[in-house]
Short mmCIF file of C-alpha atoms and ligand atoms in Angstrom, two decimals:
data_model
loop_
_atom_site.label_atom_id
_atom_site.label_comp_id
_atom_site.label_asym_id
_atom_site.label_seq_id
_atom_site.Cartn_x
_atom_site.Cartn_y
_atom_site.Cartn_z
CA MET A 1 14.36 -8.31 -20.91
CA THR A 2 12.33 -5.24 -19.80
CA VAL A 3 10.48 -5.72 -16.52
CA GLN A 4 6.93 -4.65 -17.03
CA ILE A 5 5.44 -2.59 -14.19
CA ILE A 6 1.73 -2.05 -13.37
CA THR A 7 1.26 0.52 -10.44
CA ILE A 8 -1.84 0.81 -8.46
CA ASP A 9 -2.24 3.82 -6.39
CA GLY A 10 -5.08 5.14 -4.31
CA PRO A 11 -6.50 5.71 -0.79
CA SER A 12 -6.86 3.04 1.88
CA GLY A 13 -9.85 0.79 1.39
CA SER A 14 -10.36 1.39 -2.28
CA GLY A 15 -9.76 -2.23 -2.97
CA LYS A 16 -6.20 -1.82 -4.19
CA GLY A 17 -4.79 -4.78 -2.13
CA THR A 18 -7.26 -7.32 -3.43
CA LEU A 19 -6.95 -6.07 -7.03
CA ALA A 20 -3.22 -5.88 -7.08
CA ALA A 21 -3.09 -9.56 -5.95
CA LYS A 22 -5.58 -10.52 -8.59
CA LEU A 23 -3.59 -8.68 -11.37
CA ALA A 24 -0.35 -10.18 -10.15
CA ALA A 25 -1.88 -13.76 -10.28
CA HIS A 26 -3.40 -13.08 -13.66
CA TYR A 27 -0.20 -11.76 -15.34
CA GLN A 28 2.15 -14.10 -13.13
CA PHE A 29 3.91 -10.92 -12.02
CA HIS A 30 5.66 -10.15 -8.60
CA LEU A 31 3.69 -8.23 -6.07
CA LEU A 32 4.71 -5.21 -4.04
CA ASP A 33 2.50 -4.28 -1.08
CA SER A 34 4.36 -1.02 -0.25
CA GLY A 35 1.84 -0.13 2.42
CA ALA A 36 2.99 -3.23 4.22
CA LEU A 37 6.47 -1.89 4.34
CA TYR A 38 5.28 1.24 6.02
CA ARG A 39 3.20 -0.81 8.42
CA LEU A 40 6.18 -2.99 9.26
CA LEU A 41 8.43 0.07 9.83
CA GLY A 42 5.69 1.63 11.95
CA LEU A 43 5.53 -1.48 14.01
CA SER A 44 9.31 -1.76 14.30
CA LEU A 45 9.64 1.89 15.51
CA HIS A 46 6.81 1.41 17.95
CA LYS A 47 8.58 -1.70 19.39
CA ALA A 48 11.86 0.31 19.69
CA ASP A 49 9.88 3.13 21.55
CA LEU A 50 10.78 5.62 18.77
CA LEU A 51 7.41 6.40 17.24
CA GLU A 52 6.86 9.42 19.44
CA SER A 53 10.33 10.96 18.83
CA LEU A 54 10.77 10.26 15.04
CA SER A 55 12.24 13.74 14.22
CA ASN A 56 14.51 13.74 17.18
CA GLU A 57 15.89 10.24 16.72
CA LEU A 58 16.01 10.32 12.91
CA SER A 59 19.38 8.63 12.37
CA LYS A 60 18.25 5.66 14.65
CA CYS A 61 14.96 5.50 12.85
CA ILE A 62 16.71 5.53 9.30
CA GLU A 63 19.13 2.76 10.48
CA ILE A 64 16.13 0.57 11.51
CA ALA A 65 14.35 1.33 8.26
CA THR A 66 17.37 0.36 6.19
CA ASN A 67 17.93 -2.78 8.05
CA LEU A 68 14.38 -4.12 8.53
CA ASP A 69 14.43 -7.89 8.75
CA ILE A 70 11.27 -8.83 6.84
CA LYS A 71 10.10 -11.61 4.65
CA PHE A 72 6.98 -12.06 2.50
CA GLN A 73 5.95 -15.66 1.84
CA SER A 74 3.10 -16.67 -0.52
CA THR A 75 0.82 -19.26 1.16
CA ALA A 76 -2.40 -20.95 0.02
CA THR A 77 -4.52 -18.27 1.87
CA GLY A 78 -2.46 -15.11 1.03
CA THR A 79 0.74 -13.70 2.01
CA GLN A 80 2.57 -14.35 5.28
CA VAL A 81 4.49 -11.41 6.66
CA MET A 82 7.44 -11.98 8.96
CA LEU A 83 9.20 -9.32 10.99
CA ASP A 84 12.44 -10.29 12.93
CA GLY A 85 11.36 -13.86 12.47
CA GLU A 86 7.93 -13.29 13.96
CA ASP A 87 4.66 -13.79 11.95
CA VAL A 88 3.01 -10.38 12.06
CA SER A 89 0.61 -10.92 9.10
CA GLN A 90 -2.59 -10.03 11.32
CA THR A 91 -0.90 -7.49 13.55
CA ILE A 92 0.11 -5.25 10.67
CA ARG A 93 -3.41 -5.03 9.36
CA THR A 94 -4.82 -3.55 12.51
CA GLU A 95 -5.99 0.09 12.64
CA ARG A 96 -3.36 0.85 15.32
CA VAL A 97 -0.50 -0.29 13.04
CA GLY A 98 -2.11 1.67 10.18
CA GLU A 99 -1.82 4.80 12.32
CA TYR A 100 1.86 4.08 12.99
CA ALA A 101 2.42 3.52 9.32
CA SER A 102 0.80 6.90 8.40
CA LYS A 103 3.04 8.72 10.86
CA VAL A 104 6.13 7.06 9.43
CA ALA A 105 5.00 7.69 5.94
CA ALA A 106 5.06 11.50 6.53
CA ILE A 107 8.75 11.66 7.19
CA PRO A 108 10.79 12.17 3.96
CA GLU A 109 14.01 10.62 5.21
CA LEU A 110 12.04 7.43 6.15
CA ARG A 111 10.46 7.33 2.68
CA THR A 112 13.88 7.48 1.11
CA ALA A 113 15.11 4.76 3.35
CA LEU A 114 12.50 2.44 1.94
CA LEU A 115 13.14 3.40 -1.68
CA ALA A 116 15.81 0.84 -2.73
CA ARG A 117 13.86 -1.98 -1.08
CA GLN A 118 10.76 -1.14 -3.11
CA ARG A 119 12.58 -0.81 -6.40
CA ALA A 120 14.34 -4.26 -5.73
CA PHE A 121 10.82 -5.79 -6.32
CA ALA A 122 10.91 -4.91 -9.99
CA GLN A 123 12.02 -8.38 -11.38
CA ALA A 124 11.33 -10.21 -14.52
CA PRO A 125 8.74 -10.93 -15.95
CA GLY A 126 6.98 -7.99 -14.21
CA LEU A 127 5.62 -6.36 -11.06
CA VAL A 128 2.29 -5.14 -9.73
CA ALA A 129 3.19 -2.28 -7.28
CA ASP A 130 0.48 -1.31 -4.83
CA GLY A 131 0.69 1.97 -2.79
CA ARG A 132 0.29 5.82 -2.77
CA ASP A 133 3.24 7.04 -4.75
CA MET A 134 4.23 4.05 -6.99
CA ALA A 135 3.61 5.91 -10.31
CA THR A 136 4.48 9.40 -9.05
CA SER A 137 7.76 8.51 -7.21
CA ILE A 138 8.93 4.94 -7.14
CA PHE A 139 8.23 3.66 -10.57
CA PRO A 140 7.46 6.60 -12.91
CA GLU A 141 8.67 4.39 -15.86
CA ALA A 142 5.68 1.93 -15.36
CA GLN A 143 3.94 0.95 -18.53
CA ALA A 144 0.57 0.86 -16.83
CA LYS A 145 -0.46 3.29 -14.06
CA ILE A 146 -3.84 2.87 -12.30
CA TYR A 147 -5.35 5.25 -9.72
CA LEU A 148 -8.14 3.40 -7.79
CA THR A 149 -10.40 5.43 -5.59
CA ALA A 150 -13.88 5.20 -3.97
CA SER A 151 -15.91 7.49 -1.63
CA ALA A 152 -14.83 7.43 2.07
CA GLU A 153 -18.21 5.89 3.00
CA SER A 154 -17.91 2.92 0.73
CA ARG A 155 -14.33 2.48 1.80
CA ALA A 156 -15.24 2.49 5.49
CA GLN A 157 -17.98 -0.10 4.94
CA ARG A 158 -15.51 -2.45 3.13
CA ARG A 159 -12.87 -2.00 5.88
CA VAL A 160 -15.46 -2.93 8.57
CA LYS A 161 -16.34 -6.16 6.69
CA GLN A 162 -12.70 -6.98 6.20
CA LEU A 163 -11.77 -6.50 9.77
CA GLN A 164 -14.88 -8.44 10.91
CA GLY A 165 -13.94 -11.27 8.44
CA MET A 166 -10.52 -11.47 10.34
CA GLY A 167 -12.46 -11.74 13.72
CA LEU A 168 -11.40 -8.16 14.77
CA ASP A 169 -13.87 -5.65 16.34
CA ALA A 170 -14.77 -2.69 14.05
CA LYS A 171 -17.19 0.20 14.41
CA ILE A 172 -18.22 2.15 11.27
CA ASN A 173 -17.96 5.62 12.60
CA ASP A 174 -14.45 4.97 14.08
CA ILE A 175 -13.22 3.56 10.84
CA LEU A 176 -14.70 6.42 8.82
CA ALA A 177 -13.12 9.01 10.94
CA ASN A 178 -9.69 7.16 10.68
CA ILE A 179 -10.05 6.98 6.98
CA GLU A 180 -10.81 10.71 6.64
CA ALA A 181 -7.90 11.66 8.91
CA ARG A 182 -5.49 9.37 7.11
CA ASP A 183 -6.59 10.56 3.64
CA LYS A 184 -5.96 14.15 4.68
CA ARG A 185 -2.63 13.44 6.10
CA ASP A 186 -1.70 11.17 2.94
CA MET A 187 -2.97 13.85 0.47
CA GLU A 188 -1.60 16.94 2.19
CA ARG A 189 1.98 15.80 3.18
CA GLU A 190 4.78 17.62 1.31
CA VAL A 191 6.67 14.55 0.08
CA ALA A 192 5.03 12.09 -2.22
CA PRO A 193 1.49 12.99 -1.48
CA LEU A 194 -1.32 10.74 -2.60
CA LYS A 195 -2.40 11.93 -6.12
CA PRO A 196 -2.87 10.34 -9.56
CA ALA A 197 0.09 10.54 -11.94
CA VAL A 198 -0.78 12.92 -14.82
CA ASP A 199 -0.95 9.85 -17.15
CA ALA A 200 -2.86 7.50 -14.77
CA TYR A 201 -6.15 5.68 -15.67
CA ILE A 202 -8.50 6.65 -12.83
CA ILE A 203 -11.15 4.22 -11.57
CA ASP A 204 -13.84 5.09 -9.05
CA SER A 205 -14.91 1.72 -7.56
CA SER A 206 -17.66 3.15 -5.17
CA ASP A 207 -20.38 1.48 -7.26
CA LEU A 208 -18.47 -1.36 -8.93
CA ASN A 209 -17.72 -4.79 -7.59
CA ILE A 210 -14.29 -6.43 -7.66
CA ASP A 211 -14.93 -8.32 -10.97
CA GLU A 212 -16.13 -5.28 -12.72
CA VAL A 213 -13.12 -3.29 -11.57
CA PHE A 214 -10.81 -6.19 -12.53
CA GLN A 215 -12.21 -6.15 -16.05
CA LEU A 216 -11.60 -2.45 -16.48
CA MET A 217 -8.04 -2.85 -15.26
CA THR A 218 -7.13 -5.82 -17.43
CA ARG A 219 -8.52 -4.20 -20.49
CA TYR A 220 -6.38 -1.04 -19.85
CA VAL A 221 -3.31 -3.15 -18.78
CA ASP A 222 -3.51 -5.42 -21.86
CA GLN A 223 -3.47 -2.24 -24.07
CA GLN A 224 -0.58 -0.65 -22.37
CA LEU A 225 1.61 -3.77 -22.28
CA ALA A 226 1.03 -4.37 -26.00
CA ASN A 227 2.40 -0.94 -26.85
O1 LIG B 301 -2.09 0.96 2.09
P1 LIG B 301 -1.94 0.85 3.58
O2 LIG B 301 -3.16 1.16 4.37
O3 LIG B 301 -1.43 -0.51 3.93
O4 LIG B 301 -0.83 1.91 3.87
C1 LIG B 301 -0.49 2.19 5.21
C2 LIG B 301 -0.04 3.73 5.39
O5 LIG B 301 1.26 3.80 4.59
C3 LIG B 301 -1.03 4.75 4.85
O6 LIG B 301 -1.13 5.78 5.74
C4 LIG B 301 -0.28 5.40 3.58
C5 LIG B 301 1.13 4.94 3.79
N1 LIG B 301 1.75 4.63 2.41
C6 LIG B 301 2.49 5.56 1.83
O7 LIG B 301 2.60 6.68 2.27
N2 LIG B 301 3.00 5.27 0.62
C7 LIG B 301 2.98 4.04 0.02
N3 LIG B 301 3.52 3.77 -1.06
C8 LIG B 301 2.14 2.97 0.74
C9 LIG B 301 1.54 3.39 2.00
#
């Protein structure tokens, strides 16, 4: 049986995470949050005191990336993420760990070290894969490829709400500056830069709510999966 794959790529704060989870529930597919893998690796390398010397300590970093002890568990309220047996679900969502992840994501050898782990998520009946390079590098064979974007300002506003909802402190200007810096790094890096696949369906969610985006997505995905 072929595994059907839906990819959702785009910048941070575009609503990808929420929509990927909604699509996975709708089609009863597995879910890959590839950003979480980069965040987990960033946190692990920070704990091992290697984040400042990624290039000099590359083989140690690759070994840690290859052997990451992580577990994703679905719960009533979302997904619980475990690293080395510790619940890091909240920690990995902080801006600080987002910065670690962005550093790690710019190193080609570390991206390669996470490749097999990402591809292993492709299991029957299907997968929704959320990230930056899902369509362009990891799953080029995907039946449905979505690129979800939104203006930096609307993404910053959403991120502030999301962080405040988690009880975390958030200032709009800091978040906007972070988003712009991260976009630049993600789009300009040499390996697997953030960009739409040539055959991607592009959605700009700046002026759309979640339900409107979800409708556009399911209409497109239904067509693609029927082909
Ligand atoms: O989507 P996110 O904010 O959780 O991603 C965290 C960082 O990881 C972000 O800087 C981009 C990077 N990333 C990546 O380079 N490739 C992916 N497939 C997913 C995330």
